[in-house]
């Protein structure tokens, strides 16, 4: 019997109950689903075309025609926020994907093999951690040029050691368990055990970390595109919208207000989701509640 | 028992060398010729070549790497291309802003976070806790450059309490200097305070559930005294660890805030230097920051080992 | 809750520190904090192209034989008068006497010879060596008289001697001017807090008319978003080159005065004339028709700036209004593209340097060209990359940049210039211009040159960069226009 089986088995109903009674989780989930929905809708419909500039309509305050007002080029801010959500989510998601895709195997491998390999992986982690993240991201985009893709790479690189560390720590705590021992005596190889037993058991840990890194990724993307190194026009991005807004704080405050709120709410949502997940899935906090 | 510290120090040195190679390589492939930038649009190819030679940019790769790292060891960081002054002087000037800023921000964040964490932990699950932690969540979620803009318009433009940005220098008087660091420190401190408050709360809750605390309570020691005398002290370890990390972050990760407030700090020095291809400054300052982080980590690890002998056995 | 506490803490801090910044209302102020967007790389105007150097030092710390006035006119400076030989090749300058450098050494004819010989030496790092290219010899007649002989007559010689790159320096201090500039001007250098500010103070023994200010701090504020609150809060009292796009926030402030003047900056959509399909005149004309200059000015320059139709400042005497040659006409643009064999348009890149006019203008240009079927990929870059890729290696399709040097129409005749444009007829005109001193003939030649550039649609001519100056209402004496990039503070004073 493995532990993950219990998550899917007869206790799933009680898990669901616990999830629905966890305030952080519910609020986080609602926000996350809403943001994702907005991003998806933007593929098929936005109130206005975000690539069309209507200079004559520039910096119009919020109205019935433009709920969130227009920007300095006369673009509809609501539409830009919708399309910007797409950009933010894509960048954060892929960056988390890079971090997980490379970090988790590294961490698991380090835990499984130990010795020199473990040492090497951990030292590599230290190396990446030693670099100031934003500064290095700026250096990376200086080398490869600004753009959404390079922002993803820059953020993704700094996700790798995070996941490697979480995966390693999680795996190390599972390895001494009895059921692993049983599997080993049954003659299973370390890689197979990792895939069959370790990974499912650290999945929840990774899910929690993933949700937190996702929120951090949204913030990092906003920061990078605020300094002009993220997605390039005509693709709207929340950070760039704030950059454009800041020279018009007194004459067009709505330009700063809505994208700022979009970032804050999205990050808040995914952080709450992560917190809630941790609460629900962590047996220790279960005891505490 | 000398083995662990020696090993740990050796590892730190290897990491430093690797980092120097990464930094050097990165900056070798950055496009843009510093000589051309210094001379501008009207300079001829010969003028550019001449300046390249003067700056030693035409020497072989390995030689330049050795020259650079050799200089670093002697604390000779080289000469800035754009300012034509020693990089170490620039760093010292900028440290005079970045270091106090980081310290003030850290102090502010601690002053805000510890009481909030304490309060929340002692009233876990209550309305006060929910509001405090909700605010903390918001504090983490709000981009700090956006918050900084709001602060500027509120305190500088509207209330005229503090300058909107810039730094007059310490010789202009401590009062003026502190005044111009107030808003950036606050903008930096808020998200850090939010994180710290959450860490402090959960560390406290953890400690409060330990047996000895229960024993203390059972002995009839008042709740408040338990909180202050026992719990807080024991919860300080994770809190201090986070604070150490935050300090390193605050020293190096303030580029955006320094830009918003046009403060002449380390972060902006590097940012500017990247844009102007003042590569010697970028190389040396990034290396310095990396070295600070590595050394801080080393010291933390060594002190843990000192405290907890069990750790001496493993890396 | 955390926020409230934070706010209270900030308030308490501010109150504790107190209000120490107020000055007496009775005495007229003699100090000034002036905002500049770019930090100079060093402080020697004779060794660098950066306009930021002149913005601090020109006319304030350093002076030349001649100088350029507020409206672009040539004025005497360290040379009080001069005579020109009939063949236009020999200039004799009479120098002011009793002039001292800030370190106390005397200024005389030997310093003139030193400065000019240094600027035109083979190992000179002067960024504008062509200014001195016509000089054959510089001779000291007596300590107050200098004779300069040219290789050939040069119409613009007196103007050239007024550039910041041609200022007078002393042999004792020339080598250290980059860090400690020593000139003859009314202000002397006091301090440079790198990354933050440069401070000048009044010089005690200035030879000319005394200045009104005792102390001027040039504060470096690169970000328009920071410049706006700095002006609104009064931290900075003058910003003579304010980012035009951000000025809308300051226009309604009762304490501030906004003055819009002209510069010598022709903002153009430069095209690589050798790259397909931009080597086709019809394609370049189509692009010119596709541009709506007024919308670009509205969106990229806060509605300020004058449309141009060729490479000449509208404030120039020789200016020819050619904006009517390619009016905004989408149908015509599409038709020309069809004639060029590209009815569905084409794809190209648009590389943009950092200034607002380029980044904002680029978005608008891309949107306008999309309307005629041309799909531009926007690639923003720092100056470093721009100079490398676009300017030096000519690896680009289109770019937006403002050419701020005065009277620089001759750049279109330069071989290997980044436009990749060559027209023998144009070059012939420029060659004649260089040898002509007669004003009427010069104007004729300049008009013809403008017409050729417009006919060839060498680049998309957008607008003349405005000079937007913002300063406290009680300040006066700033330049309205910017014939050169400088902040001449010799006439600036506070009034009540």
mmCIF file of C-alpha atoms in Angstrom, chain C residues 30-339:
data_model
loop_
_atom_site.group_PDB
_atom_site.id
_atom_site.type_symbol
_atom_site.label_atom_id
_atom_site.label_comp_id
_atom_site.label_asym_id
_atom_site.label_seq_id
_atom_site.Cartn_x
_atom_site.Cartn_y
_atom_site.Cartn_z
ATOM 1 C CA UNK C 30 20.550 82.144 -5.305
ATOM 2 C CA UNK C 31 20.519 78.363 -5.289
ATOM 3 C CA UNK C 32 19.008 76.065 -7.867
ATOM 4 C CA UNK C 33 18.378 72.368 -8.288
ATOM 5 C CA UNK C 34 18.107 71.547 -11.961
ATOM 6 C CA UNK C 35 17.013 68.194 -13.354
ATOM 7 C CA UNK C 36 18.796 66.427 -16.203
ATOM 8 C CA UNK C 37 17.801 63.052 -17.612
ATOM 9 C CA UNK C 38 21.214 61.632 -18.424
ATOM 10 C CA UNK C 39 24.344 61.484 -16.337
ATOM 11 C CA UNK C 40 27.449 62.522 -18.232
ATOM 12 C CA UNK C 41 30.009 59.716 -18.530
ATOM 13 C CA UNK C 42 32.736 62.223 -17.584
ATOM 14 C CA UNK C 43 33.099 66.000 -17.521
ATOM 15 C CA UNK C 44 35.378 66.779 -20.457
ATOM 16 C CA UNK C 45 33.371 68.158 -23.404
ATOM 17 C CA UNK C 46 36.420 67.792 -25.654
ATOM 18 C CA UNK C 47 36.606 64.041 -25.150
ATOM 19 C CA UNK C 48 33.130 62.645 -25.555
ATOM 20 C CA UNK C 49 30.025 62.833 -27.714
ATOM 21 C CA UNK C 50 27.492 62.656 -24.907
ATOM 22 C CA UNK C 51 25.139 65.635 -24.956
ATOM 23 C CA UNK C 52 24.878 65.205 -21.188
ATOM 24 C CA UNK C 53 28.381 66.653 -20.793
ATOM 25 C CA UNK C 54 27.446 69.891 -22.537
ATOM 26 C CA UNK C 55 24.163 70.079 -20.651
ATOM 27 C CA UNK C 56 26.132 70.607 -17.453
ATOM 28 C CA UNK C 57 29.290 72.383 -18.532
ATOM 29 C CA UNK C 58 28.712 74.353 -21.719
ATOM 30 C CA UNK C 59 28.846 78.132 -21.130
ATOM 31 C CA UNK C 60 28.789 77.474 -17.386
ATOM 32 C CA UNK C 61 32.222 76.006 -16.750
ATOM 33 C CA UNK C 62 33.840 75.921 -20.183
ATOM 34 C CA UNK C 63 33.982 78.635 -22.817
ATOM 35 C CA UNK C 64 35.221 78.694 -26.405
ATOM 36 C CA UNK C 65 36.513 81.332 -28.774
ATOM 37 C CA UNK C 66 32.950 81.842 -29.886
ATOM 38 C CA UNK C 67 29.732 80.536 -28.449
ATOM 39 C CA UNK C 68 26.264 79.748 -29.676
ATOM 40 C CA UNK C 69 23.446 81.923 -28.383
ATOM 41 C CA UNK C 70 19.864 81.132 -27.393
ATOM 42 C CA UNK C 71 18.653 81.338 -30.988
ATOM 43 C CA UNK C 72 21.533 79.536 -32.595
ATOM 44 C CA UNK C 73 23.466 82.683 -33.439
ATOM 45 C CA UNK C 74 27.274 82.874 -33.152
ATOM 46 C CA UNK C 75 28.413 85.222 -30.369
ATOM 47 C CA UNK C 76 31.885 86.285 -29.286
ATOM 48 C CA UNK C 77 33.069 84.546 -26.139
ATOM 49 C CA UNK C 78 36.724 84.326 -25.113
ATOM 50 C CA UNK C 79 37.542 86.001 -28.424
ATOM 51 C CA UNK C 80 36.195 89.534 -28.130
ATOM 52 C CA UNK C 81 36.538 90.151 -31.856
ATOM 53 C CA UNK C 82 37.994 88.716 -35.059
ATOM 54 C CA UNK C 83 38.876 89.525 -38.621
ATOM 55 C CA UNK C 84 38.609 87.258 -41.660
ATOM 56 C CA UNK C 85 40.873 87.559 -44.686
ATOM 57 C CA UNK C 86 39.288 88.217 -48.079
ATOM 58 C CA UNK C 87 39.938 84.686 -49.308
ATOM 59 C CA UNK C 88 38.139 83.367 -46.202
ATOM 60 C CA UNK C 89 41.151 81.324 -45.116
ATOM 61 C CA UNK C 90 42.806 83.375 -42.352
ATOM 62 C CA UNK C 91 41.028 84.176 -39.069
ATOM 63 C CA UNK C 92 42.663 86.498 -36.525
ATOM 64 C CA UNK C 93 41.058 86.314 -33.074
ATOM 65 C CA UNK C 94 41.542 89.032 -30.446
ATOM 66 C CA UNK C 95 41.201 87.498 -26.986
ATOM 67 C CA UNK C 96 39.787 88.987 -23.797
ATOM 68 C CA UNK C 97 42.498 89.926 -21.337
ATOM 69 C CA UNK C 98 42.599 89.113 -17.636
ATOM 70 C CA UNK C 99 40.863 85.769 -18.095
ATOM 71 C CA UNK C 100 41.827 83.099 -15.587
ATOM 72 C CA UNK C 101 41.088 79.387 -15.373
ATOM 73 C CA UNK C 102 39.425 78.202 -12.165
ATOM 74 C CA UNK C 103 42.734 76.905 -10.855
ATOM 75 C CA UNK C 104 44.184 80.421 -11.051
ATOM 76 C CA UNK C 105 46.324 79.994 -14.173
ATOM 77 C CA UNK C 106 46.046 82.629 -16.890
ATOM 78 C CA UNK C 107 44.218 82.073 -20.163
ATOM 79 C CA UNK C 108 46.050 83.369 -23.229
ATOM 80 C CA UNK C 109 46.860 82.586 -26.855
ATOM 81 C CA UNK C 110 49.023 79.619 -25.903
ATOM 82 C CA UNK C 111 45.982 77.916 -24.391
ATOM 83 C CA UNK C 112 44.076 78.432 -27.646
ATOM 84 C CA UNK C 113 46.867 76.837 -29.615
ATOM 85 C CA UNK C 114 47.091 74.009 -27.095
ATOM 86 C CA UNK C 115 43.335 73.339 -27.129
ATOM 87 C CA UNK C 116 42.938 73.342 -30.907
ATOM 88 C CA UNK C 117 46.099 71.347 -31.590
ATOM 89 C CA UNK C 118 45.043 68.813 -28.981
ATOM 90 C CA UNK C 119 41.575 68.471 -30.482
ATOM 91 C CA UNK C 120 42.827 67.824 -34.006
ATOM 92 C CA UNK C 121 45.872 65.667 -33.156
ATOM 93 C CA UNK C 122 45.907 62.168 -34.622
ATOM 94 C CA UNK C 123 45.537 60.560 -31.191
ATOM 95 C CA UNK C 124 42.778 62.966 -30.174
ATOM 96 C CA UNK C 125 39.658 61.426 -28.683
ATOM 97 C CA UNK C 126 37.548 64.448 -29.589
ATOM 98 C CA UNK C 127 34.181 63.159 -30.735
ATOM 99 C CA UNK C 128 33.708 65.879 -33.375
ATOM 100 C CA UNK C 129 37.092 65.951 -35.062
ATOM 101 C CA UNK C 130 35.499 67.092 -38.298
ATOM 102 C CA UNK C 131 34.938 70.509 -36.702
ATOM 103 C CA UNK C 132 38.669 71.082 -36.850
ATOM 104 C CA UNK C 133 39.360 69.314 -40.144
ATOM 105 C CA UNK C 134 39.681 72.573 -42.088
ATOM 106 C CA UNK C 135 42.348 74.039 -39.767
ATOM 107 C CA UNK C 136 45.820 74.122 -41.286
ATOM 108 C CA UNK C 137 47.834 76.023 -38.639
ATOM 109 C CA UNK C 138 47.236 77.775 -35.318
ATOM 110 C CA UNK C 139 49.787 80.505 -34.536
ATOM 111 C CA UNK C 140 50.352 82.689 -31.475
ATOM 112 C CA UNK C 141 50.757 86.288 -32.617
ATOM 113 C CA UNK C 142 50.955 87.700 -29.098
ATOM 114 C CA UNK C 143 49.408 86.579 -25.791
ATOM 115 C CA UNK C 144 46.088 88.180 -26.768
ATOM 116 C CA UNK C 145 46.030 87.371 -30.486
ATOM 117 C CA UNK C 146 45.703 84.083 -32.356
ATOM 118 C CA UNK C 147 45.952 83.499 -36.096
ATOM 119 C CA UNK C 148 44.212 80.462 -37.558
ATOM 120 C CA UNK C 149 44.825 79.504 -41.157
ATOM 121 C CA UNK C 150 42.408 77.157 -42.905
ATOM 122 C CA UNK C 151 43.184 74.720 -45.689
ATOM 123 C CA UNK C 152 40.136 76.010 -47.577
ATOM 124 C CA UNK C 153 37.391 78.534 -46.840
ATOM 125 C CA UNK C 154 34.743 77.113 -44.519
ATOM 126 C CA UNK C 155 31.381 78.815 -44.162
ATOM 127 C CA UNK C 156 30.615 77.346 -40.763
ATOM 128 C CA UNK C 157 34.019 77.849 -39.123
ATOM 129 C CA UNK C 158 32.959 80.447 -36.523
ATOM 130 C CA UNK C 159 29.912 78.321 -35.723
ATOM 131 C CA UNK C 160 32.081 75.245 -35.372
ATOM 132 C CA UNK C 161 34.338 77.040 -32.886
ATOM 133 C CA UNK C 162 31.262 77.620 -30.722
ATOM 134 C CA UNK C 163 30.563 73.891 -30.171
ATOM 135 C CA UNK C 164 31.138 72.343 -26.770
ATOM 136 C CA UNK C 165 33.771 70.137 -28.348
ATOM 137 C CA UNK C 166 35.825 73.219 -29.223
ATOM 138 C CA UNK C 167 36.038 74.837 -25.768
ATOM 139 C CA UNK C 168 39.290 76.117 -24.338
ATOM 140 C CA UNK C 169 41.191 73.982 -21.860
ATOM 141 C CA UNK C 170 44.537 74.520 -20.111
ATOM 142 C CA UNK C 171 47.581 72.266 -20.542
ATOM 143 C CA UNK C 172 47.895 72.062 -16.743
ATOM 144 C CA UNK C 173 44.421 70.609 -16.269
ATOM 145 C CA UNK C 174 43.414 69.037 -19.611
ATOM 146 C CA UNK C 175 44.347 65.541 -18.504
ATOM 147 C CA UNK C 176 42.166 65.637 -15.393
ATOM 148 C CA UNK C 177 39.155 67.491 -16.810
ATOM 149 C CA UNK C 178 37.192 64.275 -17.010
ATOM 150 C CA UNK C 179 36.932 64.191 -13.229
ATOM 151 C CA UNK C 180 37.751 67.790 -12.198
ATOM 152 C CA UNK C 181 36.849 70.129 -15.039
ATOM 153 C CA UNK C 182 38.810 73.395 -15.006
ATOM 154 C CA UNK C 183 37.514 76.064 -17.365
ATOM 155 C CA UNK C 184 37.209 79.813 -17.627
ATOM 156 C CA UNK C 185 33.442 80.113 -17.150
ATOM 157 C CA UNK C 186 31.308 81.873 -14.534
ATOM 158 C CA UNK C 187 30.743 78.657 -12.590
ATOM 159 C CA UNK C 188 33.358 76.301 -11.269
ATOM 160 C CA UNK C 189 32.997 72.640 -10.593
ATOM 161 C CA UNK C 190 32.534 71.668 -6.970
ATOM 162 C CA UNK C 191 31.451 68.086 -6.616
ATOM 163 C CA UNK C 192 30.143 65.069 -8.520
ATOM 164 C CA UNK C 193 28.204 62.511 -6.516
ATOM 165 C CA UNK C 194 28.170 59.756 -9.130
ATOM 166 C CA UNK C 195 24.754 58.523 -10.090
ATOM 167 C CA UNK C 196 23.147 61.366 -8.206
ATOM 168 C CA UNK C 197 24.200 64.951 -8.841
ATOM 169 C CA UNK C 198 26.835 67.402 -10.018
ATOM 170 C CA UNK C 199 27.293 70.668 -8.179
ATOM 171 C CA UNK C 200 28.682 73.921 -9.600
ATOM 172 C CA UNK C 201 29.350 77.094 -7.613
ATOM 173 C CA UNK C 202 29.910 80.689 -8.694
ATOM 174 C CA UNK C 203 33.493 81.446 -9.671
ATOM 175 C CA UNK C 204 35.001 84.354 -7.715
ATOM 176 C CA UNK C 205 37.119 85.878 -10.418
ATOM 177 C CA UNK C 206 35.034 85.633 -13.569
ATOM 178 C CA UNK C 207 36.067 87.977 -16.379
ATOM 179 C CA UNK C 208 32.600 88.605 -17.835
ATOM 180 C CA UNK C 209 29.180 89.726 -16.615
ATOM 181 C CA UNK C 210 28.544 88.358 -13.107
ATOM 182 C CA UNK C 211 25.988 85.579 -12.781
ATOM 183 C CA UNK C 212 23.053 85.552 -10.354
ATOM 184 C CA UNK C 213 23.203 82.070 -8.929
ATOM 185 C CA UNK C 214 25.687 81.053 -6.250
ATOM 186 C CA UNK C 215 25.169 77.330 -6.393
ATOM 187 C CA UNK C 216 23.592 74.997 -8.928
ATOM 188 C CA UNK C 217 23.009 71.317 -8.435
ATOM 189 C CA UNK C 218 22.367 69.245 -11.552
ATOM 190 C CA UNK C 219 20.321 66.327 -10.320
ATOM 191 C CA UNK C 220 20.268 63.233 -12.481
ATOM 192 C CA UNK C 221 16.756 61.866 -12.937
ATOM 193 C CA UNK C 222 16.679 59.427 -15.831
ATOM 194 C CA UNK C 223 13.136 58.227 -15.386
ATOM 195 C CA UNK C 224 10.276 60.482 -16.530
ATOM 196 C CA UNK C 225 8.121 58.833 -13.873
ATOM 197 C CA UNK C 226 10.487 60.162 -11.226
ATOM 198 C CA UNK C 227 10.901 63.547 -12.908
ATOM 199 C CA UNK C 228 7.179 64.303 -12.618
ATOM 200 C CA UNK C 229 6.916 64.009 -8.808
ATOM 201 C CA UNK C 230 10.315 65.710 -8.411
ATOM 202 C CA UNK C 231 8.943 68.790 -10.163
ATOM 203 C CA UNK C 232 5.518 68.618 -8.520
ATOM 204 C CA UNK C 233 7.020 68.402 -5.048
ATOM 205 C CA UNK C 234 9.446 71.275 -5.681
ATOM 206 C CA UNK C 235 12.552 69.171 -4.975
ATOM 207 C CA UNK C 236 13.763 70.175 -8.397
ATOM 208 C CA UNK C 237 13.030 73.728 -9.499
ATOM 209 C CA UNK C 238 13.956 73.570 -13.157
ATOM 210 C CA UNK C 239 14.013 70.861 -15.811
ATOM 211 C CA UNK C 240 14.992 72.532 -19.080
ATOM 212 C CA UNK C 241 14.853 69.325 -21.143
ATOM 213 C CA UNK C 242 11.747 67.676 -19.763
ATOM 214 C CA UNK C 243 10.467 64.462 -21.379
ATOM 215 C CA UNK C 244 7.678 65.871 -23.613
ATOM 216 C CA UNK C 245 5.369 62.925 -23.196
ATOM 217 C CA UNK C 246 5.213 63.359 -19.411
ATOM 218 C CA UNK C 247 4.606 67.098 -19.360
ATOM 219 C CA UNK C 248 0.815 66.827 -19.355
ATOM 220 C CA UNK C 249 1.006 66.232 -15.591
ATOM 221 C CA UNK C 250 2.785 69.529 -14.963
ATOM 222 C CA UNK C 251 0.862 71.858 -17.216
ATOM 223 C CA UNK C 252 -1.835 72.644 -14.655
ATOM 224 C CA UNK C 253 0.473 73.203 -11.690
ATOM 225 C CA UNK C 254 0.234 76.880 -10.651
ATOM 226 C CA UNK C 255 3.848 76.972 -9.415
ATOM 227 C CA UNK C 256 5.362 75.778 -12.638
ATOM 228 C CA UNK C 257 5.907 77.303 -16.005
ATOM 229 C CA UNK C 258 6.073 75.118 -19.084
ATOM 230 C CA UNK C 259 7.769 76.546 -22.143
ATOM 231 C CA UNK C 260 7.804 74.730 -25.434
ATOM 232 C CA UNK C 261 10.504 75.602 -27.924
ATOM 233 C CA UNK C 262 12.334 73.977 -30.773
ATOM 234 C CA UNK C 263 15.428 71.830 -30.997
ATOM 235 C CA UNK C 264 17.682 70.765 -33.837
ATOM 236 C CA UNK C 265 16.402 67.230 -33.447
ATOM 237 C CA UNK C 266 14.930 65.782 -36.615
ATOM 238 C CA UNK C 267 13.058 62.683 -35.527
ATOM 239 C CA UNK C 268 12.993 60.219 -38.380
ATOM 240 C CA UNK C 269 11.864 56.720 -39.218
ATOM 241 C CA UNK C 270 15.209 55.682 -40.680
ATOM 242 C CA UNK C 271 15.228 52.974 -43.345
ATOM 243 C CA UNK C 272 17.978 50.754 -44.577
ATOM 244 C CA UNK C 273 18.057 51.876 -48.225
ATOM 245 C CA UNK C 274 19.999 48.818 -49.362
ATOM 246 C CA UNK C 275 17.839 46.198 -47.740
ATOM 247 C CA UNK C 276 15.012 44.586 -49.693
ATOM 248 C CA UNK C 277 12.263 45.685 -50.103
ATOM 249 C CA UNK C 278 13.228 49.088 -48.715
ATOM 250 C CA UNK C 279 15.647 49.624 -51.598
ATOM 251 C CA UNK C 280 12.572 50.213 -53.762
ATOM 252 C CA UNK C 281 11.602 53.894 -53.921
ATOM 253 C CA UNK C 282 7.915 52.937 -54.210
ATOM 254 C CA UNK C 283 8.051 50.992 -50.951
ATOM 255 C CA UNK C 284 9.693 53.870 -49.106
ATOM 256 C CA UNK C 285 7.109 56.240 -50.561
ATOM 257 C CA UNK C 286 4.329 53.887 -49.475
ATOM 258 C CA UNK C 287 5.680 53.978 -45.937
ATOM 259 C CA UNK C 288 5.833 57.765 -46.067
ATOM 260 C CA UNK C 289 2.184 57.897 -47.148
ATOM 261 C CA UNK C 290 1.205 55.463 -44.410
ATOM 262 C CA UNK C 291 2.569 57.705 -41.656
ATOM 263 C CA UNK C 292 0.146 59.997 -39.862
ATOM 264 C CA UNK C 293 2.572 62.517 -38.377
ATOM 265 C CA UNK C 294 -0.025 64.322 -36.293
ATOM 266 C CA UNK C 295 -1.069 61.125 -34.521
ATOM 267 C CA UNK C 296 2.583 60.297 -33.876
ATOM 268 C CA UNK C 297 3.177 63.729 -32.359
ATOM 269 C CA UNK C 298 0.042 63.386 -30.223
ATOM 270 C CA UNK C 299 0.940 59.952 -28.951
ATOM 271 C CA UNK C 300 4.732 60.081 -28.703
ATOM 272 C CA UNK C 301 5.447 63.677 -27.851
ATOM 273 C CA UNK C 302 2.468 64.857 -25.844
ATOM 274 C CA UNK C 303 1.088 66.730 -28.856
ATOM 275 C CA UNK C 304 4.180 68.942 -28.948
ATOM 276 C CA UNK C 305 6.524 69.115 -31.895
ATOM 277 C CA UNK C 306 6.334 70.290 -35.489
ATOM 278 C CA UNK C 307 5.871 67.868 -38.404
ATOM 279 C CA UNK C 308 8.753 67.830 -40.887
ATOM 280 C CA UNK C 309 8.962 66.721 -44.492
ATOM 281 C CA UNK C 310 12.719 66.646 -44.841
ATOM 282 C CA UNK C 311 15.879 66.854 -42.779
ATOM 283 C CA UNK C 312 15.875 70.467 -41.606
ATOM 284 C CA UNK C 313 14.711 72.228 -38.474
ATOM 285 C CA UNK C 314 11.609 74.388 -39.095
ATOM 286 C CA UNK C 315 13.319 77.130 -37.086
ATOM 287 C CA UNK C 316 16.173 77.211 -39.592
ATOM 288 C CA UNK C 317 16.397 80.030 -42.124
ATOM 289 C CA UNK C 318 16.819 77.586 -44.996
ATOM 290 C CA UNK C 319 13.826 75.456 -43.989
ATOM 291 C CA UNK C 320 11.528 74.307 -46.785
ATOM 292 C CA UNK C 321 8.106 72.957 -45.800
ATOM 293 C CA UNK C 322 7.821 69.619 -47.575
ATOM 294 C CA UNK C 323 5.265 67.989 -45.267
ATOM 295 C CA UNK C 324 2.731 68.115 -48.106
ATOM 296 C CA UNK C 325 4.787 65.816 -50.330
ATOM 297 C CA UNK C 326 3.514 62.669 -48.611
ATOM 298 C CA UNK C 327 0.232 63.375 -46.824
ATOM 299 C CA UNK C 328 -1.333 60.600 -44.746
ATOM 300 C CA UNK C 329 -3.042 58.472 -47.401
ATOM 301 C CA UNK C 330 -3.614 54.784 -46.729
ATOM 302 C CA UNK C 331 -5.124 54.049 -50.163
ATOM 303 C CA UNK C 332 -2.189 55.621 -51.969
ATOM 304 C CA UNK C 333 0.246 53.683 -49.784
ATOM 305 C CA UNK C 334 -1.488 50.402 -50.607
ATOM 306 C CA UNK C 335 -1.493 51.240 -54.285
ATOM 307 C CA UNK C 336 2.249 51.946 -54.246
ATOM 308 C CA UNK C 337 2.883 48.658 -52.479
ATOM 309 C CA UNK C 338 0.877 46.900 -55.180
ATOM 310 C CA UNK C 339 2.922 48.638 -57.876
#
